[in-house]
Amino acid sequence: MSENQSVHPMPLHPGRYLMLEVESRQETAQNLASQLDCSEETLQQILNGHLPITPSIAYKLQQCWGISMTLLLDIQRDYDAHHQQNSEQGSAPEGQHLPRHF
């Protein structure tokens, strides 16, 4: 690894953090889904890291539990950016870069 490359740990999906919060509050996904006005299936997909936390869900979490909407969306952005960067790096052979179009 060159000096310019750094190792960054893979960020957790914000749903994982939310899962910890659900557990610490001894809440059920069914009850939280009702509070957030979303389906339990959608909430489970978020908690399992399969769907992103949307601005709407982040806002409702802020209203229900006082968790910062900005924090949740920042965590989602970092998670998305990390995965986008890794997918782009993996798609071009090492040493070759994809052309950028502006």
Coordinates of N, CA and C in Angstrom, one line a residue:
M1 N 0.9 -1.2 0.0 CA 0.0 0.0 0.0 C 0.9 1.2 0.0
S2 N 0.6 2.2 -0.9 CA 1.4 3.4 -1.0 C 1.1 4.4 0.2
E3 N 2.0 5.4 0.3 CA 1.8 6.3 1.4 C 0.6 7.1 1.2
N4 N 0.1 7.3 0.0 CA -1.1 8.2 -0.2 C -2.4 7.4 0.1
Q5 N -2.3 6.1 0.1 CA -3.5 5.3 0.4 C -3.6 5.2 1.9
S6 N -4.8 5.2 2.4 CA -5.0 5.0 3.8 C -6.1 4.0 4.0
V7 N -6.1 3.3 5.1 CA -7.1 2.3 5.4 C -8.2 2.9 6.2
H8 N -9.4 2.9 5.7 CA -10.5 3.4 6.4 C -11.4 2.2 6.8
P9 N -11.8 2.1 8.0 CA -12.8 1.0 8.3 C -14.1 1.2 7.6
M10 N -14.7 0.1 7.2 CA -16.0 0.2 6.5 C -17.0 0.7 7.5
P11 N -17.7 1.8 7.1 CA -18.7 2.4 8.0 C -19.9 1.5 8.1
L12 N -20.5 1.5 9.2 CA -21.7 0.7 9.4 C -22.9 1.4 8.8
H13 N -23.8 0.6 8.3 CA -25.1 1.1 7.8 C -25.8 1.8 8.9
P14 N -26.4 2.9 8.7 CA -27.2 3.6 9.8 C -28.3 2.8 10.4
G15 N -28.8 1.8 9.6 CA -29.8 0.9 10.2 C -29.3 0.1 11.3
R16 N -28.0 -0.2 11.3 CA -27.3 -1.0 12.3 C -27.3 -0.2 13.6
Y17 N -27.0 1.1 13.5 CA -27.0 2.0 14.7 C -28.5 2.0 15.2
L18 N -29.4 2.2 14.3 CA -30.8 2.2 14.7 C -31.2 1.0 15.4
M19 N -30.8 -0.2 14.9 CA -31.1 -1.5 15.6 C -30.6 -1.5 17.0
L20 N -29.4 -0.9 17.3 CA -28.9 -0.9 18.6 C -29.8 0.0 19.5
E21 N -30.3 1.1 18.9 CA -31.1 2.0 19.6 C -32.5 1.4 19.9
V22 N -33.0 0.6 19.0 CA -34.3 -0.1 19.2 C -34.1 -1.1 20.4
E23 N -33.0 -1.8 20.3 CA -32.7 -2.8 21.4 C -32.5 -2.1 22.8
S24 N -31.8 -1.0 22.8 CA -31.5 -0.3 24.1 C -32.8 0.3 24.7
R25 N -33.7 0.6 23.8 CA -35.0 1.2 24.3 C -36.0 0.1 24.5
Q26 N -35.7 -1.1 24.2 CA -36.6 -2.3 24.4 C -37.9 -2.0 23.6
E27 N -37.7 -1.5 22.4 CA -38.7 -1.2 21.5 C -39.0 -2.4 20.5
T28 N -40.1 -2.5 19.9 CA -40.3 -3.5 18.9 C -40.3 -2.8 17.6
A29 N -39.9 -3.5 16.5 CA -40.0 -2.9 15.2 C -41.4 -2.6 14.8
Q30 N -42.3 -3.4 15.2 CA -43.7 -3.1 14.9 C -44.2 -1.8 15.4
N31 N -43.9 -1.6 16.7 CA -44.3 -0.3 17.3 C -43.6 0.9 16.7
L32 N -42.3 0.7 16.5 CA -41.5 1.8 15.9 C -42.0 2.1 14.5
A33 N -42.3 1.1 13.7 CA -42.8 1.3 12.3 C -44.1 2.1 12.4
S34 N -45.0 1.8 13.4 CA -46.2 2.5 13.5 C -45.9 4.0 13.9
Q35 N -45.0 4.2 14.7 CA -44.6 5.6 15.1 C -44.1 6.4 13.9
L36 N -43.3 5.7 13.0 CA -42.7 6.3 11.9 C -43.7 6.3 10.7
D37 N -44.8 5.7 10.8 CA -45.8 5.7 9.7 C -45.2 5.0 8.5
C38 N -44.5 3.9 8.7 CA -44.0 3.1 7.6 C -44.3 1.6 7.9
S39 N -44.2 0.8 6.9 CA -44.4 -0.6 7.1 C -43.3 -1.2 7.9
E40 N -43.7 -2.3 8.6 CA -42.7 -3.0 9.4 C -41.7 -3.6 8.5
E41 N -42.1 -4.1 7.3 CA -41.2 -4.7 6.3 C -40.1 -3.6 5.9
T42 N -40.6 -2.4 5.6 CA -39.6 -1.4 5.3 C -38.6 -1.1 6.4
L43 N -39.1 -1.0 7.6 CA -38.3 -0.7 8.8 C -37.3 -1.9 8.9
Q44 N -37.7 -3.1 8.8 CA -36.8 -4.3 8.9 C -35.7 -4.2 7.9
Q45 N -36.1 -3.8 6.7 CA -35.1 -3.7 5.6 C -34.0 -2.6 5.9
I46 N -34.5 -1.5 6.6 CA -33.5 -0.5 7.0 C -32.7 -1.0 8.1
L47 N -33.3 -1.6 9.1 CA -32.5 -2.1 10.3 C -31.5 -3.2 9.9
N48 N -31.8 -3.9 8.8 CA -30.9 -5.0 8.3 C -29.9 -4.5 7.3
G49 N -29.9 -3.2 7.0 CA -28.9 -2.6 6.1 C -29.2 -2.8 4.7
H50 N -30.5 -3.1 4.3 CA -30.8 -3.4 2.9 C -31.5 -2.2 2.2
L51 N -32.0 -1.2 3.0 CA -32.5 0.0 2.5 C -31.9 1.2 3.2
P52 N -31.8 2.3 2.5 CA -31.2 3.5 3.2 C -32.2 4.2 4.1
I53 N -31.6 4.9 5.1 CA -32.5 5.8 5.9 C -32.7 7.0 5.0
T54 N -34.0 7.3 4.7 CA -34.4 8.4 3.8 C -34.5 9.7 4.7
P55 N -34.5 10.8 4.1 CA -34.7 12.1 4.9 C -36.0 12.0 5.6
S56 N -37.1 11.4 5.0 CA -38.4 11.4 5.7 C -38.3 10.5 7.0
I57 N -37.7 9.3 6.9 CA -37.5 8.5 8.0 C -36.6 9.1 9.1
A58 N -35.5 9.8 8.6 CA -34.6 10.4 9.6 C -35.4 11.6 10.3
Y59 N -36.2 12.3 9.6 CA -37.0 13.4 10.2 C -37.9 12.8 11.3
K60 N -38.6 11.7 10.9 CA -39.6 11.1 11.8 C -38.9 10.5 13.1
L61 N -37.7 10.0 12.9 CA -36.9 9.5 14.0 C -36.5 10.6 14.9
Q62 N -36.2 11.7 14.3 CA -35.8 12.9 15.1 C -37.0 13.4 16.0
Q63 N -38.2 13.4 15.3 CA -39.4 13.8 16.1 C -39.8 12.8 17.1
C64 N -39.6 11.5 16.9 CA -40.0 10.4 17.8 C -39.1 10.3 19.0
W65 N -37.8 10.2 18.6 CA -36.8 9.8 19.6 C -35.7 10.9 19.9
G66 N -35.7 12.0 19.1 CA -34.8 13.0 19.4 C -33.4 12.7 18.8
I67 N -33.3 11.7 17.9 CA -32.1 11.4 17.2 C -31.9 12.4 16.1
S68 N -30.7 13.0 16.0 CA -30.5 14.0 15.0 C -30.7 13.5 13.6
M69 N -31.5 14.2 12.9 CA -31.8 13.8 11.5 C -30.5 14.0 10.7
T70 N -29.7 15.1 11.0 CA -28.5 15.4 10.3 C -27.5 14.3 10.5
L71 N -27.4 13.8 11.8 CA -26.5 12.7 12.1 C -26.8 11.5 11.3
L72 N -28.1 11.1 11.3 CA -28.5 9.9 10.6 C -28.2 10.0 9.1
L73 N -28.5 11.1 8.5 CA -28.2 11.3 7.1 C -26.7 11.4 6.8
D74 N -25.9 12.0 7.7 CA -24.5 12.0 7.5 C -23.9 10.5 7.5
I75 N -24.4 9.7 8.5 CA -24.0 8.3 8.5 C -24.3 7.6 7.2
Q76 N -25.5 7.9 6.7 CA -26.0 7.2 5.5 C -25.1 7.7 4.3
R77 N -24.8 9.0 4.3 CA -23.9 9.5 3.2 C -22.6 8.9 3.2
D78 N -22.0 8.8 4.4 CA -20.6 8.2 4.5 C -20.7 6.7 4.1
Y79 N -21.7 6.0 4.5 CA -21.9 4.6 4.1 C -22.0 4.5 2.6
D80 N -22.8 5.3 2.0 CA -23.0 5.3 0.6 C -21.7 5.6 -0.2
A81 N -21.0 6.7 0.3 CA -19.8 7.1 -0.4 C -18.7 6.0 -0.3
H82 N -18.6 5.3 0.8 CA -17.6 4.3 1.0 C -17.9 3.2 0.0
H83 N -19.2 2.8 -0.1 CA -19.5 1.7 -1.0 C -19.4 2.1 -2.5
Q84 N -19.7 3.3 -2.8 CA -19.5 3.8 -4.2 C -18.1 3.8 -4.5
Q85 N -17.2 4.3 -3.6 CA -15.8 4.3 -3.9 C -15.3 2.9 -4.1
N86 N -15.6 2.0 -3.3 CA -15.2 0.6 -3.4 C -15.6 0.0 -4.7
S87 N -16.9 0.2 -5.1 CA -17.4 -0.4 -6.3 C -16.7 0.2 -7.5
E88 N -16.3 1.4 -7.5 CA -15.6 2.0 -8.6 C -14.2 1.5 -8.7
Q89 N -13.6 1.4 -7.5 CA -12.2 0.9 -7.5 C -12.1 -0.5 -8.0
G90 N -13.2 -1.3 -7.6 CA -13.2 -2.7 -8.0 C -13.5 -2.9 -9.5
S91 N -14.1 -1.9 -10.2 CA -14.5 -2.1 -11.5 C -13.4 -1.8 -12.6
A92 N -12.3 -1.2 -12.2 CA -11.3 -0.9 -13.1 C -10.0 -1.7 -12.7
P93 N -9.3 -2.3 -13.6 CA -8.1 -3.0 -13.2 C -7.1 -2.0 -12.5
E94 N -6.3 -2.6 -11.5 CA -5.5 -1.8 -10.7 C -4.5 -1.0 -11.6
G95 N -4.3 0.3 -11.3 CA -3.5 1.2 -12.1 C -4.2 1.9 -13.2
Q96 N -5.4 1.5 -13.5 CA -6.2 2.1 -14.5 C -7.3 2.9 -13.9
H97 N -7.6 4.0 -14.4 CA -8.7 4.9 -13.8 C -9.8 5.1 -14.8
L98 N -11.0 5.1 -14.4 CA -12.1 5.4 -15.3 C -12.0 6.9 -15.7
P99 N -12.4 7.2 -16.9 CA -12.4 8.6 -17.3 C -13.5 9.4 -16.6
R100 N -13.2 10.6 -16.3 CA -14.2 11.4 -15.7 C -14.8 12.4 -16.7
H101 N -16.1 12.6 -16.7 CA -16.7 13.5 -17.6 C -17.4 14.6 -16.8
F102 N -17.1 15.8 -17.2 CA -17.6 16.9 -16.4 C -18.7 17.6 -17.2

